[in-house]
Amino acid sequence: MSRTQRIVSIFFLIFSAAYLVGSLSLPLGTARKPGPGILPVAIGVFLSFTSLLYFVKVFLLEKISSKDDKEKEIHSSRNFLRLMGLLFFLCFYGLFFKILGYMLSTTIFMMGVMPLLEVRKWTQILLVSILTAGFSYYFFTAVLQVNLPQGIIPF
Amino acid sequence: MGAMQGLLYGFSMALTPGNLFACFLGVLIGTIVGVLPGIGPVGAMAILLPVTFKQNPVTAMIMLAGIYYGSQYGGSTTSILIHVPGEPTSVVTIIDGYQMTRKGRGGAALAVAAAGSFIAGTMGVIALMFFAPFLADQAIKFGPPEYFAIILVSLILVSRVGEESMIRSLLMLGFGIAIGTVGMDMSTGFPRFTFGRIELMQGIDMIAVAMGLFGVSDVLLMAENISTIPPVPKVKFRELFPTKREWRRANLPMFRGSAIGFLAGLIPGPATTISTFYSYTLEKRISKQPDEFGKGAIEGVAGPEAANNGACAGAMVPLLALGLPFGPAVALLLGGLMIHGVQPGPLLIAEHPDIFWGVVSSMYVGNVMLLVLNLPLVGVFVKILQIKNYLLMPLILLICVIGAFSVNNSLLDVWVLIGMGIFGYFLTKAGFNMTPLILGLILGPLMEEKLSMSLRMTRGNIFEILTRPLTAAIFVVCIIVLIAPYLTRVIKRSFSAKATF
């Protein structure tokens, strides 16, 4: 069993316990007039039981296999940094999307992500970022008529 | 409305310039998505669903359906030419398709795959045209208890079919149903797990979840390994024609695959993938040259490629006749219907004949378009594989963020997208399948509503629900399907023990 599976099993255990505790505070109603808590409690119990089974399977029944780790885990620190970088810029994009507006936040996002994807020339990064932001803005607003946030730039 | 009358009505809509363009766009995007490893039809449909807001429901459904069945055509291209499956549904095609390419018969394999997909698509649509209205007529007689039983059994079967670990599937199912309870309870109006936030009163948006799980997580997985695509062999137009002998061998597998695929689509689960395995196993078992399988047997391409397209049409039957999606892609089609204010269910065909017949007719047109796109233009699609990752990956992320934001103009949906993307990444690494989660999210609230109505109907007597004839029959079928594999194993073991004796 890989380390990832252990992390996921712990997550499910915590989630299901929290969900069950939360669902017990909801009114159950009666069998004739079921309340909003009936399905959440049932699912909470079901999830807790299943996550416990999975936890036991992952932690107690099978050992960590180094072969599994090689196959399933991130292979190198370079890939790990790329992944962390992508997540950072994705979170940045979510945080500043409305504040900076679509154009500026998208340009910064592209300029941050492209070096992670092994583009080295800064002129290429700058040009592709600005063009992508511009063309996509036009496509979404003019063609698809999607409302995009303006932010500090008036478009 | 009779079938032929309906079909003509459907063509009167499908052949309008706007709907023709939507169909073309859908099948084109579907083919491209099918060719590109990494992003699948579910991700593409989730990403483009918000884009369809401004369209009318018929046009939106035509485009989304086009992406769904179009991706089945595209997935075979990379499987056959470079040993890389464009979609999970084309994994089986690699076995013999790539071997045919190594023998210089890649063009013939592509042609047979496209022809098989076309035949299955057309046969599937004909069956859909007759079967769905019939099923919808019967389903009008279903009450809440029957619906509750069908949904519960579907969710159980989805966790059982095509998944090696039942515990993982059940976990995903439970998690999906759990997050579906967030928001205002439909029956009582009581807020659940909203933590006082108004944005959560509407619940967690399915589109943001689907885009995160299938779009963002795919990009994160691609980011781990930015490998170069191996050189793609050139296929000349004249090489696209199989020999007479190859056509003769491919004929019957195409028809068998179509039937297997359509029937698989009626059952909950990853029908488009499972049907390819069934078809391949069947063709190998009944072939007069079973030794050729794995070395370039054309039946190993024809059958599975027909099966995955047949499954697309089959999966549309429960969606359009009952309003129940049995797979993630059709779940998004259901989402599309609901977003456009169309109530799915057995009354859909009667109340919205334009949607049903418009989509069915467009599937005929779409299949013809796909045949033209995938044969003479296969070289163009193969060039798409050369799109640089530094363009494709950020573009997918951008579209996901815009799509999530545009649903409710809310940043919460963007955070759900990002959160689900990260969650989906870890789940995929840990070997989980996303299908039960999405189905739990969509069908969970519906199941709860039907259970609540059933309990009110029977004054709280749950056993009365279980003893209704149709409900009981549905549960009995479910039990049989669940225990059948174990029974088969026990019977086989006892037979082999007797033989040894």
Coordinates of C-alpha atoms in Angstrom, one line a residue, chain A residues 50-150:
Chain A
T50 CA -16.4 1.9 5.2
S51 CA -13.6 4.3 6.0
L52 CA -12.8 2.3 9.1
L53 CA -12.6 -0.9 6.9
Y54 CA -10.4 0.9 4.4
F55 CA -8.2 2.3 7.2
V56 CA -7.7 -1.2 8.6
K57 CA -7.0 -2.6 5.2
V58 CA -4.4 0.1 4.4
F59 CA -2.7 0.3 7.8
L60 CA -3.0 -3.2 9.3
L61 CA -3.5 -5.7 6.5
E62 CA -0.9 -4.6 4.0
K63 CA 2.6 -3.2 4.4
I64 CA 4.0 -0.3 2.4
S65 CA 5.6 -1.6 -0.7
S66 CA 8.7 0.2 -1.9
K67 CA 7.7 -0.9 -5.4
D68 CA 4.3 0.7 -5.0
D69 CA 6.0 3.9 -3.9
K70 CA 8.1 4.0 -7.0
E71 CA 5.2 3.4 -9.2
K72 CA 2.6 5.6 -7.6
E73 CA 4.5 8.4 -5.8
I74 CA 6.0 11.5 -7.4
H75 CA 9.2 10.4 -8.9
S76 CA 11.5 13.3 -8.5
S77 CA 11.9 16.6 -6.6
R78 CA 11.6 18.4 -10.0
N79 CA 8.2 17.0 -10.6
F80 CA 7.2 17.7 -7.0
L81 CA 8.3 21.4 -7.4
R82 CA 6.3 21.6 -10.7
L83 CA 3.2 20.3 -9.0
M84 CA 3.6 22.6 -6.0
G85 CA 4.2 25.5 -8.4
L86 CA 1.0 24.7 -10.4
L87 CA -1.0 24.5 -7.2
F88 CA 0.4 27.8 -5.9
F89 CA -0.4 29.7 -9.1
L90 CA -3.9 28.0 -9.2
C91 CA -4.6 29.2 -5.7
F92 CA -3.2 32.6 -6.6
Y93 CA -5.5 32.7 -9.6
G94 CA -8.5 31.9 -7.4
L95 CA -7.6 34.5 -4.8
F96 CA -6.8 37.4 -7.1
F97 CA -9.2 36.6 -10.0
K98 CA -11.8 39.0 -8.9
I99 CA -9.5 41.6 -7.3
L100 CA -7.1 42.0 -10.2
G101 CA -9.5 41.2 -12.9
Y102 CA -9.4 38.5 -15.6
M103 CA -6.7 40.0 -17.9
L104 CA -4.1 40.8 -15.3
S105 CA -4.6 37.7 -13.2
T106 CA -4.5 35.4 -16.3
T107 CA -1.4 37.1 -17.6
I108 CA 0.4 36.6 -14.2
F109 CA -0.9 33.0 -14.0
M110 CA 0.4 32.1 -17.5
M111 CA 3.8 33.9 -16.7
G112 CA 4.1 31.8 -13.5
V113 CA 3.0 28.5 -15.0
M114 CA 5.0 28.4 -18.3
P115 CA 8.5 28.3 -16.7
L116 CA 7.2 25.4 -14.6
L117 CA 6.3 23.6 -17.9
E118 CA 9.9 24.1 -19.1
V119 CA 9.6 27.2 -21.2
R120 CA 12.8 29.2 -20.8
K121 CA 12.7 32.2 -23.2
W122 CA 11.2 35.2 -21.4
T123 CA 10.1 36.8 -24.6
Q124 CA 8.1 33.7 -25.5
I125 CA 6.6 33.6 -22.0
L126 CA 5.6 37.3 -22.1
L127 CA 4.2 37.1 -25.6
V128 CA 2.2 33.9 -25.1
S129 CA 0.9 35.0 -21.7
I130 CA -0.4 38.4 -23.0
L131 CA -1.8 36.9 -26.2
T132 CA -3.5 34.0 -24.3
A133 CA -5.1 36.4 -21.9
G134 CA -6.2 38.8 -24.7
F135 CA -7.6 36.2 -27.1
S136 CA -9.3 34.2 -24.3
Y137 CA -10.9 37.4 -22.9
Y138 CA -12.3 38.2 -26.3
F139 CA -13.5 34.7 -26.9
F140 CA -15.3 34.4 -23.6
T141 CA -16.8 37.8 -23.4
A142 CA -17.6 38.6 -27.1
V143 CA -18.3 35.2 -28.5
L144 CA -19.5 33.2 -25.6
Q145 CA -20.9 36.2 -23.6
V146 CA -19.5 35.1 -20.3
N147 CA -19.2 37.8 -17.7
L148 CA -15.6 38.1 -16.5
P149 CA -14.4 40.3 -13.5
Q150 CA -12.8 43.5 -14.5

